[in-house]
Short mmCIF file of C-alpha atoms in Angstrom, two decimals:
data_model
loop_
_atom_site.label_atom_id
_atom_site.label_comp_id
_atom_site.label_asym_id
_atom_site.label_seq_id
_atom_site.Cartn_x
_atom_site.Cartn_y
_atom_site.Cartn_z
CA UNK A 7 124.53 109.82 99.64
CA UNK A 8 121.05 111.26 99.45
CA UNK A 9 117.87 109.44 99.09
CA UNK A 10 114.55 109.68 98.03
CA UNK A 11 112.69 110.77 100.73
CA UNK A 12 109.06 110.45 101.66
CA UNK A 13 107.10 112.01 104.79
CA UNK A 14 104.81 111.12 106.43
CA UNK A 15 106.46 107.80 106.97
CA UNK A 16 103.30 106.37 108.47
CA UNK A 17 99.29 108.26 108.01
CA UNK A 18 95.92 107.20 109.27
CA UNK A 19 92.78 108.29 107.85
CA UNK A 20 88.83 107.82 108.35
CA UNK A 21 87.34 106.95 104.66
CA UNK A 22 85.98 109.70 102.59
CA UNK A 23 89.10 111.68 104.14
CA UNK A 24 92.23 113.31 102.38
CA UNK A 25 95.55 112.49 102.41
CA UNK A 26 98.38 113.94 100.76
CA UNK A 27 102.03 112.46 100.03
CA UNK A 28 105.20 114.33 99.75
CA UNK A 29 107.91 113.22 97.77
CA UNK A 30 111.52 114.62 97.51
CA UNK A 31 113.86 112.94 94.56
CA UNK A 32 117.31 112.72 94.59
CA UNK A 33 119.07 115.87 93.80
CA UNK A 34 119.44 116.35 89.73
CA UNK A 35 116.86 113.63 89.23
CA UNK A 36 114.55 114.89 86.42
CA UNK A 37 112.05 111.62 87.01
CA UNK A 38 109.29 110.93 89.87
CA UNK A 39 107.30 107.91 89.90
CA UNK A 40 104.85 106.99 92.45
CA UNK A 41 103.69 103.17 93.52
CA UNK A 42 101.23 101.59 95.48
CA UNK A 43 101.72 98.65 97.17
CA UNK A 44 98.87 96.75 98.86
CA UNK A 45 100.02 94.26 101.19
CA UNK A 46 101.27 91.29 99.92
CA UNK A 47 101.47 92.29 96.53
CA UNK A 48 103.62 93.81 93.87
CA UNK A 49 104.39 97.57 93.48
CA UNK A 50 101.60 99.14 90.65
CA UNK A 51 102.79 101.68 88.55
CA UNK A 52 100.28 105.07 89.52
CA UNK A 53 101.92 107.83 87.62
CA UNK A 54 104.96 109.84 86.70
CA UNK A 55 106.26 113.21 86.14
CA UNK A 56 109.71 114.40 83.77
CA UNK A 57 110.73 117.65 84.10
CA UNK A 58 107.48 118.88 85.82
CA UNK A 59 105.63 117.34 83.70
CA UNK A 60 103.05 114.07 83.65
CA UNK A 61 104.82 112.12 81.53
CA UNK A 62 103.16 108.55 81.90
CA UNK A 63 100.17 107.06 83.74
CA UNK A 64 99.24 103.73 85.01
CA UNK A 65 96.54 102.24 87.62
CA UNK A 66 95.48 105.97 89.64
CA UNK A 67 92.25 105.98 90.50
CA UNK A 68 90.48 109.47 89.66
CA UNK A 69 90.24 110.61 93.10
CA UNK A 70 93.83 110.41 93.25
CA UNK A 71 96.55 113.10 91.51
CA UNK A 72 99.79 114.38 91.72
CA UNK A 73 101.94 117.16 90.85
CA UNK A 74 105.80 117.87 90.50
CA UNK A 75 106.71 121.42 91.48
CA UNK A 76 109.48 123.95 90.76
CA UNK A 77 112.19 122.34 93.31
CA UNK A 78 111.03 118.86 92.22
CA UNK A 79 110.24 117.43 94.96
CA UNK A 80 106.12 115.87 94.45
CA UNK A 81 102.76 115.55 96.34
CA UNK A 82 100.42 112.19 95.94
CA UNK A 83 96.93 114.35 96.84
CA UNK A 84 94.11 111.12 97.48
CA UNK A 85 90.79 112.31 98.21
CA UNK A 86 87.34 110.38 99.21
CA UNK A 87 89.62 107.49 100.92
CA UNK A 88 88.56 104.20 100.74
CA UNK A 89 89.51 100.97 103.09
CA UNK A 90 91.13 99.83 99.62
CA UNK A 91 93.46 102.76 99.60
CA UNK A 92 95.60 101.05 102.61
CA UNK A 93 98.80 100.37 101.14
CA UNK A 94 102.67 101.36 101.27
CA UNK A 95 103.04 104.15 98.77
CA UNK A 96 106.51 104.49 96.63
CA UNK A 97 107.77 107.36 95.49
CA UNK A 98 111.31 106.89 93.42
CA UNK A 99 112.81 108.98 91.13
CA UNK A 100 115.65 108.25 87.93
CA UNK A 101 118.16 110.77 86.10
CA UNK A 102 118.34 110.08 82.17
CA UNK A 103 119.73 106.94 81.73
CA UNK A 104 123.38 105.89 82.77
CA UNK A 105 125.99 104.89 80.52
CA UNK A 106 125.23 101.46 80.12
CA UNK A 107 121.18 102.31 78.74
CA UNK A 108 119.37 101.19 81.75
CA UNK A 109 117.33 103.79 83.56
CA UNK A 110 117.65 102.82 87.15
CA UNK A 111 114.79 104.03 89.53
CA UNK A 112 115.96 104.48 93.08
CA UNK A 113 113.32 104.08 95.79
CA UNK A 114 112.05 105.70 99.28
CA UNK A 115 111.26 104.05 102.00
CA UNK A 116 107.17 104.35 101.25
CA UNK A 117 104.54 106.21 103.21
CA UNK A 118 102.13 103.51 104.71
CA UNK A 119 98.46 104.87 104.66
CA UNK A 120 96.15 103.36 106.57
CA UNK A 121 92.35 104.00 106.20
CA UNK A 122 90.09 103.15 108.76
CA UNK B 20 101.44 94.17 77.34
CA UNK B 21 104.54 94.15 79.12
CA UNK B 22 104.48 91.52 82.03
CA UNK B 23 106.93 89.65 84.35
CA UNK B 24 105.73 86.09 86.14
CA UNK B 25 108.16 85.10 89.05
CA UNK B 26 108.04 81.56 91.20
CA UNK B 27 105.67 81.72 93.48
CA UNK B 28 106.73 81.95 97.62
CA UNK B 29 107.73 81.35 100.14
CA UNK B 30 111.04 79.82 99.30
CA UNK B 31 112.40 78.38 102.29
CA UNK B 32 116.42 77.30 102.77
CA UNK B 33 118.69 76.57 105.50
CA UNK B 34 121.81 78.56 105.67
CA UNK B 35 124.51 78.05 103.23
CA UNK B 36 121.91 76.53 100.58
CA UNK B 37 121.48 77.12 96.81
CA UNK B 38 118.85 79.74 95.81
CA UNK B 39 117.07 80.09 92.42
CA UNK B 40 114.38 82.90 91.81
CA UNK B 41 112.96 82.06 88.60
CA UNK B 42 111.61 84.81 86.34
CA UNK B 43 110.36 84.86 82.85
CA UNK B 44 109.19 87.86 80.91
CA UNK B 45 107.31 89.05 78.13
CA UNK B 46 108.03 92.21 76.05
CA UNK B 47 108.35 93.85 73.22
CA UNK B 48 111.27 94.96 71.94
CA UNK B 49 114.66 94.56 74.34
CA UNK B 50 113.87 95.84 77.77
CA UNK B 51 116.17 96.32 80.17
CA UNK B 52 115.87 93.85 83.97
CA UNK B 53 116.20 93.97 87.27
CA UNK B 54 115.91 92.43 90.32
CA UNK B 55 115.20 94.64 93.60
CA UNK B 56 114.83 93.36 97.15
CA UNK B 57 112.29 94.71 99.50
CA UNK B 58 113.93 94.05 103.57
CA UNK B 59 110.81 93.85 106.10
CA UNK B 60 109.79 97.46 106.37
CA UNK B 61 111.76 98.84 104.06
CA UNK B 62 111.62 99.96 100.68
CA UNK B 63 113.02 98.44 97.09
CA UNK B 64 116.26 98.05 96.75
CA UNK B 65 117.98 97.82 93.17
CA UNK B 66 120.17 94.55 93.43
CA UNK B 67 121.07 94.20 90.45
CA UNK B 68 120.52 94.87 86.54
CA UNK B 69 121.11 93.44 82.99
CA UNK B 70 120.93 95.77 79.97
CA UNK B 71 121.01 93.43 76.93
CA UNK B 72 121.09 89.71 75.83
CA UNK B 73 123.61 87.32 78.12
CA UNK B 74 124.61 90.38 80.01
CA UNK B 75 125.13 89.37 83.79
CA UNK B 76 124.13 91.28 86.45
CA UNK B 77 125.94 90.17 90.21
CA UNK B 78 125.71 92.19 93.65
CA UNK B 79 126.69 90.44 96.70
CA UNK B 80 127.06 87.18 95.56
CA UNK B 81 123.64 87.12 93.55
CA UNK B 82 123.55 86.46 90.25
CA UNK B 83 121.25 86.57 86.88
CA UNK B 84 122.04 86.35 83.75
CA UNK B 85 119.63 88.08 80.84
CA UNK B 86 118.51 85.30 78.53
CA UNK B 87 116.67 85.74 75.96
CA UNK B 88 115.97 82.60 73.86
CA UNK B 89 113.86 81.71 76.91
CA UNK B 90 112.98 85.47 77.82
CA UNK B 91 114.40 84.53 81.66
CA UNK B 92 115.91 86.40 84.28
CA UNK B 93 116.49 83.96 87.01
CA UNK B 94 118.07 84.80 90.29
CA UNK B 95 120.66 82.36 91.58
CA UNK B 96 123.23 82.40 94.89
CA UNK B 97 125.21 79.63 96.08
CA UNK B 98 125.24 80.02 99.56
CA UNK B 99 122.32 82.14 101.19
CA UNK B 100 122.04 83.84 104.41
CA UNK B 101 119.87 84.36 107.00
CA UNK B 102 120.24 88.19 106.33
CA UNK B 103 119.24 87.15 102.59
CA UNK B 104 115.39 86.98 103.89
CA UNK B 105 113.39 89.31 102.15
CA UNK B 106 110.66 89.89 99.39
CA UNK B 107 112.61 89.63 96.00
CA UNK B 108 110.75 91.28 92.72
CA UNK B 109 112.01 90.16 88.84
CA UNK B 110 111.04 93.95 87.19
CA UNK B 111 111.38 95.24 83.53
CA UNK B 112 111.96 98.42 82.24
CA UNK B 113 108.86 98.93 79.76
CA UNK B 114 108.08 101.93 77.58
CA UNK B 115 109.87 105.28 76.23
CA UNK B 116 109.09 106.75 80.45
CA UNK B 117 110.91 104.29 82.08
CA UNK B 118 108.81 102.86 84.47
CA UNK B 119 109.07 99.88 85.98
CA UNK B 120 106.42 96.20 85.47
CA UNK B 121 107.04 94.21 88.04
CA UNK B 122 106.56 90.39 89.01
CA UNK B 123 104.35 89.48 91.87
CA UNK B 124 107.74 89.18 93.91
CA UNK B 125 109.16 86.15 96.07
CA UNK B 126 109.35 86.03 99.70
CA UNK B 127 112.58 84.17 100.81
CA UNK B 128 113.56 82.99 104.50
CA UNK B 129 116.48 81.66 105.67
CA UNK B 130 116.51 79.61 108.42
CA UNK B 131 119.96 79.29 110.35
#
């Protein structure tokens, strides 16, 4: 079955460099969410787009954004890195919910980003 | 807000042992919970989910039951592995979007 999948799998940067995520949700999923996860810690809600459009917001910094396109696949675009930006980022992505009411959010393997 | 607290790791077992994951949670309204696992290098993994009150979720031989007189969600498996090693995260589904809170997570190893 397909997956989320997320490229590049592994990215290093200098700081005050740019870095950009790509994103590709399951086929006929109408959700993307992205997540950072710093090491040793949980996943942080960032943002996420329904439909092509933002549709919530959590813990992105303001150098950070992101944008779901026509095909629905999304881009994570971080600019001005910072050492503190190092983490795995998660992209997953939902359908409405299933039968049962829960909304389940199936996950990529992460992009790791490491700024040096 | 919305928040899930989880034992803290590293829980460490021999083969064969008894596992509990303890997980409380505090929300409003009746969220929906979830336990993924996170396998070194790899991503999150839904294990398993509970909708509503005294619902039980199970996938390969875990276990958690949605209680909520004590607002818990603990993981439990009665004989572990040593491919059970992995980060474990308690979650909740929060909010009218759907995302995801979720606890600090619980690094399990089992030792053969």
């Amino acid at each position: 079955a397909a997956g989320v999948i997320q490229s590049p799998r592994h990215l290093i940067k200098e700081k005050r460099e740019t870095a950009t995520l790509k994103c590709y949700p399951i086929p006929r999923h109408d959700t993307v969410y992205w997540y950072q996860q710093g090491p040793g810690q949980d996943p942080q809600f960032l943002i996420s787009f329904y439909e092509k459009m933002q549709s919530d917001k959590g813990s992105i910094p303001d150098r950070f954004s992101a944008q779901q396109f026509s095909d629905y696949h999304s881009e994570l675009n971080m600019s001005s890195l910072e050492l503190g930006d190092s983490a795995l980022y998660f992209c997953a992505s939902s359908a409405d919910s299933t039968a049962d009411g829960a909304n389940v959010l199936t996950f990529g393997a992460g992009s790791r980003l490491t700024v040096l | 807000g919305d928040s899930v607290t989880q034992m803290e790791g590293p829980v460490t077992l021999s083969e064969e042992a008894f596992l509990t994951i303890n997980c409380t949670y505090t929300a409003t309204g009746y969220p929906s919970l979830f336990w993924y696992v996170q396998y070194p290098g790899e991503g999150l993994q839904l294990l398993l989910k509970a909708t509503k009150a005294d619902d039980k979720g199970s996938n390969k031989g875990f276990e958690a039951t949605y209680r909520k007189e004590t607002t818990s969600f603990h993981l439990e498996k009665g004989s572990v592995q040593v491919s059970d090693s992995a980060v474990y995260f308690c979650a909740l589904h929060s909010g009218g979007y759907n995302k995801l809170i979720f606890g600090a997570g619980t690094r399990l190893a089992v030792h053969p």
